[in-house]
Short mmCIF file of C-alpha atoms and ligand atoms in Angstrom, two decimals:
data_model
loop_
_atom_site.label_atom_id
_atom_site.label_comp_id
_atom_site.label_asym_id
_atom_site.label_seq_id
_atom_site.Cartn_x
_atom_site.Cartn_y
_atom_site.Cartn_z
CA UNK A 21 24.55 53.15 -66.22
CA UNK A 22 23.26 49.95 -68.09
CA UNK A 23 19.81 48.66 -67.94
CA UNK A 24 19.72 46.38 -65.10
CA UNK A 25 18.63 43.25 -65.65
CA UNK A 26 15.56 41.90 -64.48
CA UNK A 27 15.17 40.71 -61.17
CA UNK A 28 12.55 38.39 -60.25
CA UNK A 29 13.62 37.15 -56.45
CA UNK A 30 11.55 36.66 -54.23
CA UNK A 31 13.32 38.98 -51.38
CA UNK A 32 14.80 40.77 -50.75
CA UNK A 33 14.42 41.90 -54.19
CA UNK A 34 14.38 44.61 -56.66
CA UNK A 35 13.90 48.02 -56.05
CA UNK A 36 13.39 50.68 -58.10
CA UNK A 37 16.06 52.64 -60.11
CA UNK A 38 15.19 55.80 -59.18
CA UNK A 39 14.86 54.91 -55.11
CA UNK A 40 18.27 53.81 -55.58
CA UNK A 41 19.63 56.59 -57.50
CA UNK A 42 18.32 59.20 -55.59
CA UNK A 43 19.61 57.30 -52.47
CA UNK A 44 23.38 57.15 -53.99
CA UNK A 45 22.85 60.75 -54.85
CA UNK A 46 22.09 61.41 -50.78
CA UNK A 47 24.83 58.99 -49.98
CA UNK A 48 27.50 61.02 -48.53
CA UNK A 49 25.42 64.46 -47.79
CA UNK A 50 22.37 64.07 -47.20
CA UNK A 51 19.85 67.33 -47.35
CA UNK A 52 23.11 69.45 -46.83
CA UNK A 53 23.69 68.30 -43.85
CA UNK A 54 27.11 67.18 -44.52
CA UNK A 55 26.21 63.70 -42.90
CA UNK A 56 24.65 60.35 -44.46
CA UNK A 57 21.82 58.68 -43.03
CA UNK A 58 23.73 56.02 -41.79
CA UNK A 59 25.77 58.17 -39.66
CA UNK A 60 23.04 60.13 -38.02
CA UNK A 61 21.65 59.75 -34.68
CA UNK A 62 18.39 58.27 -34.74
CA UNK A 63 17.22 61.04 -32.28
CA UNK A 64 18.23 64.12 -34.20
CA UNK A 65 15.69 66.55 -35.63
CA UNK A 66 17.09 65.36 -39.47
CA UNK A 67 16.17 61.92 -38.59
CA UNK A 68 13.16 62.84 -36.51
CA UNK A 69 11.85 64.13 -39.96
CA UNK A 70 12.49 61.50 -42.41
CA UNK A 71 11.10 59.01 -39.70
CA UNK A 72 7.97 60.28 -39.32
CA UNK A 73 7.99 61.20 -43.51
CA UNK A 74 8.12 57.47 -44.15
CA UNK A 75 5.33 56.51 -41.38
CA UNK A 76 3.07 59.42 -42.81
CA UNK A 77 3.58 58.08 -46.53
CA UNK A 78 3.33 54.41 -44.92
CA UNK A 79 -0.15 55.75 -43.47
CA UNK A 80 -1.91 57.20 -46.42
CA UNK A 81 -0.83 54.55 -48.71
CA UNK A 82 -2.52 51.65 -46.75
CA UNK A 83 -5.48 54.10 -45.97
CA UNK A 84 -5.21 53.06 -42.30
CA UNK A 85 -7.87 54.33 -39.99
CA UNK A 86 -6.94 56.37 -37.07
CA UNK A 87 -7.69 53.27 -35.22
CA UNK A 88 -4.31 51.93 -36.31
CA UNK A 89 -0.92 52.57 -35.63
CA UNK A 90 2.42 51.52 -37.56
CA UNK A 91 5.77 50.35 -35.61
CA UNK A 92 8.68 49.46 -37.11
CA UNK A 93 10.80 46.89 -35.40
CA UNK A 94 13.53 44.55 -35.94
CA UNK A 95 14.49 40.96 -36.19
CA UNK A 96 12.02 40.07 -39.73
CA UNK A 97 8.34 38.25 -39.83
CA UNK A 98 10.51 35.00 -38.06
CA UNK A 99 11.02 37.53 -35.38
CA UNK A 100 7.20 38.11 -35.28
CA UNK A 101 5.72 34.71 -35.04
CA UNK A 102 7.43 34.42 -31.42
CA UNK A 103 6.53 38.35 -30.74
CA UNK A 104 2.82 38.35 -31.99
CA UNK A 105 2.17 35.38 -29.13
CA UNK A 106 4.57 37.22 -26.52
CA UNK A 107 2.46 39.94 -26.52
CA UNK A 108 -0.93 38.70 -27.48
CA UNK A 109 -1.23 35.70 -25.03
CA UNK A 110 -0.81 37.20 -21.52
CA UNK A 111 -4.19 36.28 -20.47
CA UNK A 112 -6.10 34.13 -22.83
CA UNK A 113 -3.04 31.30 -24.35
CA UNK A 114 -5.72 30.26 -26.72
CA UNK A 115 -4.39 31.42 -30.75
CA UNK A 116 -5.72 30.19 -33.97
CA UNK A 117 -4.44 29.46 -37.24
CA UNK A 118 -4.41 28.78 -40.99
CA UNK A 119 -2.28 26.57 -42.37
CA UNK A 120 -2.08 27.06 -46.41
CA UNK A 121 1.92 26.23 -46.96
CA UNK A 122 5.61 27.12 -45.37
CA UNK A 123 5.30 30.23 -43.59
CA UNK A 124 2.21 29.72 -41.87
CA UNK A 125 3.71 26.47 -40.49
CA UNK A 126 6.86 28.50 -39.74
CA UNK A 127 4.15 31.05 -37.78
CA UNK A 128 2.47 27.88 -36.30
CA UNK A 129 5.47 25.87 -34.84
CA UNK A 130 6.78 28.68 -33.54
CA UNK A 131 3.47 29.81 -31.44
CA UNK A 132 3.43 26.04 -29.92
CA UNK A 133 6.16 27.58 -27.34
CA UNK A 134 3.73 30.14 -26.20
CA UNK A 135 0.70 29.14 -26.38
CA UNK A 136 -2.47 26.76 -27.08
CA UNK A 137 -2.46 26.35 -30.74
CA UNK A 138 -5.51 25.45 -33.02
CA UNK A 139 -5.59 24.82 -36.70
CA UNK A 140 -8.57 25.97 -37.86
CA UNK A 141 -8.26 24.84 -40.97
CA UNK A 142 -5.66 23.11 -43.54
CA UNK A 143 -4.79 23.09 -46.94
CA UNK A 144 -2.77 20.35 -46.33
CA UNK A 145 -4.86 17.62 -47.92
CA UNK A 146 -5.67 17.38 -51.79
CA UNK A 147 -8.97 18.41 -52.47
CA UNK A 148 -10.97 17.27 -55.87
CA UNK A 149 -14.28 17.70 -54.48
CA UNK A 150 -16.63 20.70 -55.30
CA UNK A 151 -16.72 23.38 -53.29
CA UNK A 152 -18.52 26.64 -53.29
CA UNK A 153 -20.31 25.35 -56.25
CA UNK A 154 -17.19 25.09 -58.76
CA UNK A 155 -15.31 21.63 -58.92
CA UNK A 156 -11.68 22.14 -57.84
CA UNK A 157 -8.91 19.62 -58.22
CA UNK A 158 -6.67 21.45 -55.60
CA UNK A 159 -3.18 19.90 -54.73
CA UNK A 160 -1.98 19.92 -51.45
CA UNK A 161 -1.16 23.34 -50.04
CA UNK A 162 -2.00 24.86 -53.64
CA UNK A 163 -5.54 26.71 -52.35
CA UNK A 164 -6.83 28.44 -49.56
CA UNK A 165 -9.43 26.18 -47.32
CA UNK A 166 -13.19 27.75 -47.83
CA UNK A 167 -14.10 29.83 -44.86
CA UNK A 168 -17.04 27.28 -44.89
CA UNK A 169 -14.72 24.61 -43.40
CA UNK A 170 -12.51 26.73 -40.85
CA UNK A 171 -13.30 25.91 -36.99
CA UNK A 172 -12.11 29.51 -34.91
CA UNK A 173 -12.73 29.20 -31.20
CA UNK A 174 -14.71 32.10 -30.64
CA UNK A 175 -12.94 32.63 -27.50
CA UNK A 176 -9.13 32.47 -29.32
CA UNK A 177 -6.79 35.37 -28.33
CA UNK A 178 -6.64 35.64 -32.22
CA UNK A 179 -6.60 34.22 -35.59
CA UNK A 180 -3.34 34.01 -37.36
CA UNK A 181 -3.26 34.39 -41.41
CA UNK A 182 -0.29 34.33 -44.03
CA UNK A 183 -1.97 36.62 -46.69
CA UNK A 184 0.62 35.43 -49.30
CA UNK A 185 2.34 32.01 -49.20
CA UNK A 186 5.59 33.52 -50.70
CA UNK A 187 6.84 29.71 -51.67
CA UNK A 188 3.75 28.66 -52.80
CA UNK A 189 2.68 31.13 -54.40
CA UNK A 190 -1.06 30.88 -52.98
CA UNK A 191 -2.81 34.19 -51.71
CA UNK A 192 -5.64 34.99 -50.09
CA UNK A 193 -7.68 37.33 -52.82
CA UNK A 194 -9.55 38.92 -49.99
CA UNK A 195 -9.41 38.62 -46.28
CA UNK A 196 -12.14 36.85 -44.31
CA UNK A 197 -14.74 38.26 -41.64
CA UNK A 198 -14.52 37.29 -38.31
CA UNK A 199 -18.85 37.58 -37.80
CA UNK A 200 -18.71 35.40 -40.64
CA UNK A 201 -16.62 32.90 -39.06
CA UNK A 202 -18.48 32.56 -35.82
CA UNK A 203 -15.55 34.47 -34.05
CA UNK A 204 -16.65 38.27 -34.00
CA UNK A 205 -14.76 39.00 -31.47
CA UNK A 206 -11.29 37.28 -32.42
CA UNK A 207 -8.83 39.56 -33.60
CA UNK A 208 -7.23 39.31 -37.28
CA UNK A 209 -3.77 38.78 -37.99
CA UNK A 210 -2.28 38.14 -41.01
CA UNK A 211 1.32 37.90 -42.44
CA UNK A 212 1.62 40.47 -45.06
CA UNK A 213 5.41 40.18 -45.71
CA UNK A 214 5.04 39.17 -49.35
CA UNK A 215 2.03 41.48 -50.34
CA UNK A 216 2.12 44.69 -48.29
CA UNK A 217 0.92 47.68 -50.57
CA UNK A 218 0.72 45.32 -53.62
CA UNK A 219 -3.45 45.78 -53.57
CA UNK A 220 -5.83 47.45 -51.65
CA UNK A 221 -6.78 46.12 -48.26
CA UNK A 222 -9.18 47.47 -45.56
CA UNK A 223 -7.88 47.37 -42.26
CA UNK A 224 -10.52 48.26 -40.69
CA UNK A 225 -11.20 44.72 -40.86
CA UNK A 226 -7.48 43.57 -39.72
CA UNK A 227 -6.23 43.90 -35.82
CA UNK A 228 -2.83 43.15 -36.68
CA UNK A 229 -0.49 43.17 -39.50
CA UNK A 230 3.11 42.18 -39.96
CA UNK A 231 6.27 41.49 -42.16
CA UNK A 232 9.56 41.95 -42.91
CA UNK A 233 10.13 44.77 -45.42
CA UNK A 234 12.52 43.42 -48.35
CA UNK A 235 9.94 42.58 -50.46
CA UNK A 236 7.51 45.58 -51.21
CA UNK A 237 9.49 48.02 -49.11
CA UNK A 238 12.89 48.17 -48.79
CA UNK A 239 16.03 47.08 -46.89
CA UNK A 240 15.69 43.50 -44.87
CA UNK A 241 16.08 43.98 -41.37
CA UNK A 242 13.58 46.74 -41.39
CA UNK A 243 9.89 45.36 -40.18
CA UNK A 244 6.30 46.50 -40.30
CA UNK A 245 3.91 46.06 -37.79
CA UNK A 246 0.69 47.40 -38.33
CA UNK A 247 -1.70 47.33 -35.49
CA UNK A 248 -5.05 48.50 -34.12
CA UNK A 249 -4.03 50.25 -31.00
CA UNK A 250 -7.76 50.70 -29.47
CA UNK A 251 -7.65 46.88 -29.70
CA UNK A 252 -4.21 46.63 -27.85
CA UNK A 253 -5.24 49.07 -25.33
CA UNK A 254 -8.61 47.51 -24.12
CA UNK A 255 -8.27 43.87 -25.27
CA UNK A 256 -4.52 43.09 -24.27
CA UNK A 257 -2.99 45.57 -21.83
CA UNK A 258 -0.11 43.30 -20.93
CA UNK A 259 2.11 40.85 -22.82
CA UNK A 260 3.11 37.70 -21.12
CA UNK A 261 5.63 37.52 -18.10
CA UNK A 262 8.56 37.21 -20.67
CA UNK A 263 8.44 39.22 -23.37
CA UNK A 264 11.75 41.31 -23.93
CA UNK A 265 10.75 45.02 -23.46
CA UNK A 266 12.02 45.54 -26.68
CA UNK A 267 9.54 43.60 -28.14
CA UNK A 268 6.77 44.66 -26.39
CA UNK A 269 4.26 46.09 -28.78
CA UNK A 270 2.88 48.70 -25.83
CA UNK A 271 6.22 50.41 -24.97
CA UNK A 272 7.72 50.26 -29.19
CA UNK A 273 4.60 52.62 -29.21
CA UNK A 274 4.60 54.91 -26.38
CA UNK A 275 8.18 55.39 -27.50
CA UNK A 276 7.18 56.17 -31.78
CA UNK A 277 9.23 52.93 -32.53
CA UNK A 278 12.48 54.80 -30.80
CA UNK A 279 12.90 52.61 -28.30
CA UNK A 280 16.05 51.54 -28.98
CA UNK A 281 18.02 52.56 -31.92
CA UNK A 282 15.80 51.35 -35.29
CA UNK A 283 16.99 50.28 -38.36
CA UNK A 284 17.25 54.06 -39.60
CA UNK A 285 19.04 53.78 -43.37
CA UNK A 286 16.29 50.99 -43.83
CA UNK A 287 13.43 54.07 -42.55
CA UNK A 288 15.09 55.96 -44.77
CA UNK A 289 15.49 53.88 -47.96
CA UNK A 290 11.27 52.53 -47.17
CA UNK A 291 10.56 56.70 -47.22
CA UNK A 292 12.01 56.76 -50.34
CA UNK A 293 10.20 53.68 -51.71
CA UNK A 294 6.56 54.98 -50.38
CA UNK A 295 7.44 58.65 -52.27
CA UNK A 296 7.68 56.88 -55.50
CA UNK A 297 5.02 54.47 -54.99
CA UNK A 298 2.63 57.64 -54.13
CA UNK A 299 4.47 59.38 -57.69
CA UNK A 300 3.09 56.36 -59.51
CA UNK A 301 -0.23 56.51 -57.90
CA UNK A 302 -0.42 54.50 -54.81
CA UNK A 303 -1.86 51.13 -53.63
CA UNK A 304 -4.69 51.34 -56.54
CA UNK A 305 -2.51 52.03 -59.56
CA UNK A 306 -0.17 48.93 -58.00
CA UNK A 307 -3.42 46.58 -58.06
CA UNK A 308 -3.51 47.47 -61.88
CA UNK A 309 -0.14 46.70 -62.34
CA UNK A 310 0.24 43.84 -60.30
CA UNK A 311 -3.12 42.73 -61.99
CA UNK A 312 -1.66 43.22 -65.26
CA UNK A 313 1.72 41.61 -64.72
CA UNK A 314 0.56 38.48 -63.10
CA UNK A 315 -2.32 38.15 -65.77
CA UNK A 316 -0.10 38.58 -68.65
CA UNK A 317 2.26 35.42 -66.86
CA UNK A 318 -0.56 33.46 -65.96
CA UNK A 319 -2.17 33.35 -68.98
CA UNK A 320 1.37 32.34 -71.31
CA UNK A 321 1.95 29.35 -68.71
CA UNK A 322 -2.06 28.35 -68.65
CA UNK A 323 -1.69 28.91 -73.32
CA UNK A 324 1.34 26.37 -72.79
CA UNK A 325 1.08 22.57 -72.45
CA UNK A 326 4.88 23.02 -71.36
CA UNK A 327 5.01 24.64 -68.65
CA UNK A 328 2.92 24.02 -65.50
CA UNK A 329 0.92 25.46 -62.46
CA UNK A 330 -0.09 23.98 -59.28
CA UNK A 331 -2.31 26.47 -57.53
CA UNK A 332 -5.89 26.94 -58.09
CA UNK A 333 -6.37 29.89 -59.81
CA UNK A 334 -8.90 31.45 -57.30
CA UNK A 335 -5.85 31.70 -55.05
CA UNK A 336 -3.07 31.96 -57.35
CA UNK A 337 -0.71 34.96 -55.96
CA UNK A 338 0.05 38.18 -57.84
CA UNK A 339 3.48 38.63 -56.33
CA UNK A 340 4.86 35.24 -56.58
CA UNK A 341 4.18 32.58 -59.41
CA UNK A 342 5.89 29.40 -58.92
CA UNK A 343 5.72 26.57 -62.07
CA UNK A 344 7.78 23.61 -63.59
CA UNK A 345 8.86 22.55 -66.59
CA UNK A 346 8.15 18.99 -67.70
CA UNK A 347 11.76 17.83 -67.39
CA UNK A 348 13.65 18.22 -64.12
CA UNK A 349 16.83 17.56 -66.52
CA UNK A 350 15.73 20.82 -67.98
CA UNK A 351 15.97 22.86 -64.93
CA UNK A 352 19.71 23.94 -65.41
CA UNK A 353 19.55 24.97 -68.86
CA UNK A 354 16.49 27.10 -68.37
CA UNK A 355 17.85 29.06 -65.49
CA UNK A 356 21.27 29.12 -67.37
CA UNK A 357 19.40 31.03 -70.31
CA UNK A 358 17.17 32.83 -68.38
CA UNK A 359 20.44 34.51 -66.80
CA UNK A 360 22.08 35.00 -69.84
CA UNK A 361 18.78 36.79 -71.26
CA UNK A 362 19.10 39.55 -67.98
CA UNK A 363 16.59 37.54 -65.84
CA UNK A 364 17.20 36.51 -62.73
CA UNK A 365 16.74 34.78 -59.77
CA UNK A 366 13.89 32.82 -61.20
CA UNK A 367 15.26 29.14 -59.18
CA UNK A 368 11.94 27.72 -57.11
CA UNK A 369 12.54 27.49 -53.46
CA UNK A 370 13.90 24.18 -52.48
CA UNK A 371 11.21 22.96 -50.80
CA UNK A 372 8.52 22.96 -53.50
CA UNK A 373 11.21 22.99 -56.25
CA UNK A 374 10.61 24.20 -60.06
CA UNK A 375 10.76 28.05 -61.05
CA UNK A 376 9.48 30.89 -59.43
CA UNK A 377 8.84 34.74 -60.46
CA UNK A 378 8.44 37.23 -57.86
CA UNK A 379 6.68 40.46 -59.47
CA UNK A 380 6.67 42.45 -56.58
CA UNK A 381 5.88 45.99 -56.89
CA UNK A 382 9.19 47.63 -58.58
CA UNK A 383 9.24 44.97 -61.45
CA UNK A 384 8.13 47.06 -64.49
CA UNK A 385 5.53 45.47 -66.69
CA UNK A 386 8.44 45.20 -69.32
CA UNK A 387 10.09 43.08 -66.75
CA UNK A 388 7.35 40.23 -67.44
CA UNK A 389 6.98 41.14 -71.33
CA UNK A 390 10.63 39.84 -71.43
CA UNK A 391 10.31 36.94 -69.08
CA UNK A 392 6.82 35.88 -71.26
CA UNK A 393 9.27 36.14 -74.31
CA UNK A 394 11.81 34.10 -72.82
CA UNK A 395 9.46 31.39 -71.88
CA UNK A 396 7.77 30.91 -75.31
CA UNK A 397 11.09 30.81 -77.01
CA UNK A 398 12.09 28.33 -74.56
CA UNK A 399 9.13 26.30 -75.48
CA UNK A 400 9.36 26.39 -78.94
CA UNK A 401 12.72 25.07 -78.50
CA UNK A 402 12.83 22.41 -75.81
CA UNK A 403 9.12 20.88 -76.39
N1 LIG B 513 6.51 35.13 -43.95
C1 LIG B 513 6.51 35.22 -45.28
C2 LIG B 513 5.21 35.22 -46.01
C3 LIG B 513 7.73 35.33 -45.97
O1 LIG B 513 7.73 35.43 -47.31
C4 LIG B 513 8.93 35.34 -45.25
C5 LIG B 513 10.27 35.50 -45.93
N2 LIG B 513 10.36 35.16 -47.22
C6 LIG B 513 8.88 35.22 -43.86
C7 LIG B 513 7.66 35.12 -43.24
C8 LIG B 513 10.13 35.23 -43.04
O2 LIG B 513 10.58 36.54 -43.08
P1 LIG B 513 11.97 37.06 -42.50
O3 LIG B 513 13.03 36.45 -43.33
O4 LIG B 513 11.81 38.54 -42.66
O5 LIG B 513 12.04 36.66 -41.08
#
């Protein structure tokens, strides 16, 4: 086969080669069994296996205590802003949460229909003042809001979180204590769809963690849901009146996430995604990468008086790195070229506009040497 071009979407997006090779191999037979994934029943001993393969990997990867328990549902992180309050809010209707860009207000209009929402804090408004002792010129929705300002009732059911604004390209580069808040005894939540096993995290620290899996993991459809059962158990032993059993966090795990009948090629295709991120070294040798990738990007558009960033760099996201060119009329051309030279996808979502370049974890440091290429040539020509 060809080299692929590069793909730099923002999901779902690229995977790598050998996942996909080794799944095409599998295609029509898998393990001998005369049978491909697809076609198996999700309560057979084959599937049984590579099930409980992928949480296992899943598991050690994310270095989750035994605290913790992973469920894989249905239905994407849109799915999961209505479920998280369904099950979360069937005594105390009182949920917090940050706003810092599109999905968290996705997350926040949707938990209006549930419950009683707080904002505990806002990137919404520009910032140019100095805070936490560095002066920050901060536009709107391009930081995270210092823990110093956030409100948290200390009686909220919980405290909602998008780790990684996906469209904005603003991430949180570490997650924030609940003591330290004034809420120790408010559960964490965050979004992770954009920056699951991209870095290491502690979850000891995190209650609840969710997303949909075709960014980091695998097949969309497919979704995470990582959560501390000890917390479930004594802190919320009922979801509210109308939650569909099938989204009820308690009985998806009583049942090991077979329920109903789960999204098993997408299991399958994630199991094959964790093997090769443990053959490259797991979550820490990803950090590098990631660390690498997004530094080498960063630091071309920050060398270039062409090309332009909007979040503050404290916050600025590993996974996805949105900027603009100083032309709109230029937009066309650039994407027409970047195509042309085997990168893709690189169009800005159309609510913040400009350019965008998801490095999730398959995108191979070459993968940004070419992009980084691309864009100084395109400089050099269009300045
Ligand atoms: N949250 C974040 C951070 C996302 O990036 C996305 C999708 N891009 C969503 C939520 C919505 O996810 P889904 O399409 O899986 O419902």
């Amino acid at each position: 086969m060809a080299a692929r071009p590069y793909n730099f979407a923002p999901g779902p997006a690229v995977l790598p080669d050998v996942v996909l090779e080794r799944a095409a191999a599998e295609m029509l037979d898998w393990g001998g069994t005369g049978m491909s994934v697809i076609e198996m029943s999700h309560r057979g001993t084959h599937f049984e296996g590579i099930h409980q393969a992928a949480l296992d990997r899943f598991k050690r990867l994310l270095n989750l205590p035994t605290s913790h328990s992973i469920l894989f549902m249905q239905g994407g992180a849109t799915a999961q802003n209505a479920i998280l309050p369904l099950n979360l809010l069937g005594q105390n209707p009182k949920c917090d949460y940050v706003h810092t860009g599109h999905w968290s207000a996705k997350s926040i209009q949707e938990a209006k229909a549930y419950g009683d929402v707080h904002v505990a804090a806002s990137a919404e408004a520009a910032r140019g003042a100095t805070i936490n002792g560095t002066s920050a010129d901060w536009p709107s929705f391009g930081y995270v809001p210092p823990e110093s300002d956030w409100q948290v009732r200390a009686d909220a059911a919980y405290l909602h979180i998008c780790g990684n604004e996906t469209i904005g390209g603003v991430e949180y580069p570490e997650f924030p204590e609940m003591a330290g808040l004034g809420a120790p005894n408010v559960p964490l939540v965050v979004d992770m769809s954009s920056h699951i096993l991209s870095r290491r995290m502690d979850f000891s620290q995190i209650d609840l963690a969710y997303g949909g899996a075709q960014k980091n993991i695998g097949p969309s459809g497919l979704t995470f849901v990582i959560l501390n059962h000890e917390v479930l158990q004594a802190r919320f032993p009922a979801p509210m009146q109308h939650c569909p059993t099938v989204f009820d966090y308690r009985r998806v795990l009583d049942q090991n996430s077979l329920l109903n009948t789960p999204s098993t090629f997408a299991i399958y295709m994630a199991g094959l995604v964790f093997e090769w991120l443990e053959d490259q070294g797991g979550v820490e040798q990803m950090e590098r990468e990631n660390t690498r990738k997004a530094a080498l990007l960063y630091s071309t558009l920050d060398a270039s008086d062409f090309y332009k960033t909007r979040v503050a760099k404290a916050a600025r996201s590993r996974m996805n790195v949105p900027f603009y060119l100083p032309d709109d009329r230029l937009y066309p051309l650039f994407l027409e070229q970047s195509k042309a030279a085997g990168l893709l996808n690189l169009k800005g979502h159309k609510a913040v506009g400009g350019l965008r370049a998801s490095l999730y974890n398959a995108m191979p440091f070459e993968g940004v040497e070419a992009l980084v290429s691309f864009l100084r040539t395109f400089e050099r020509e269009h300045a």
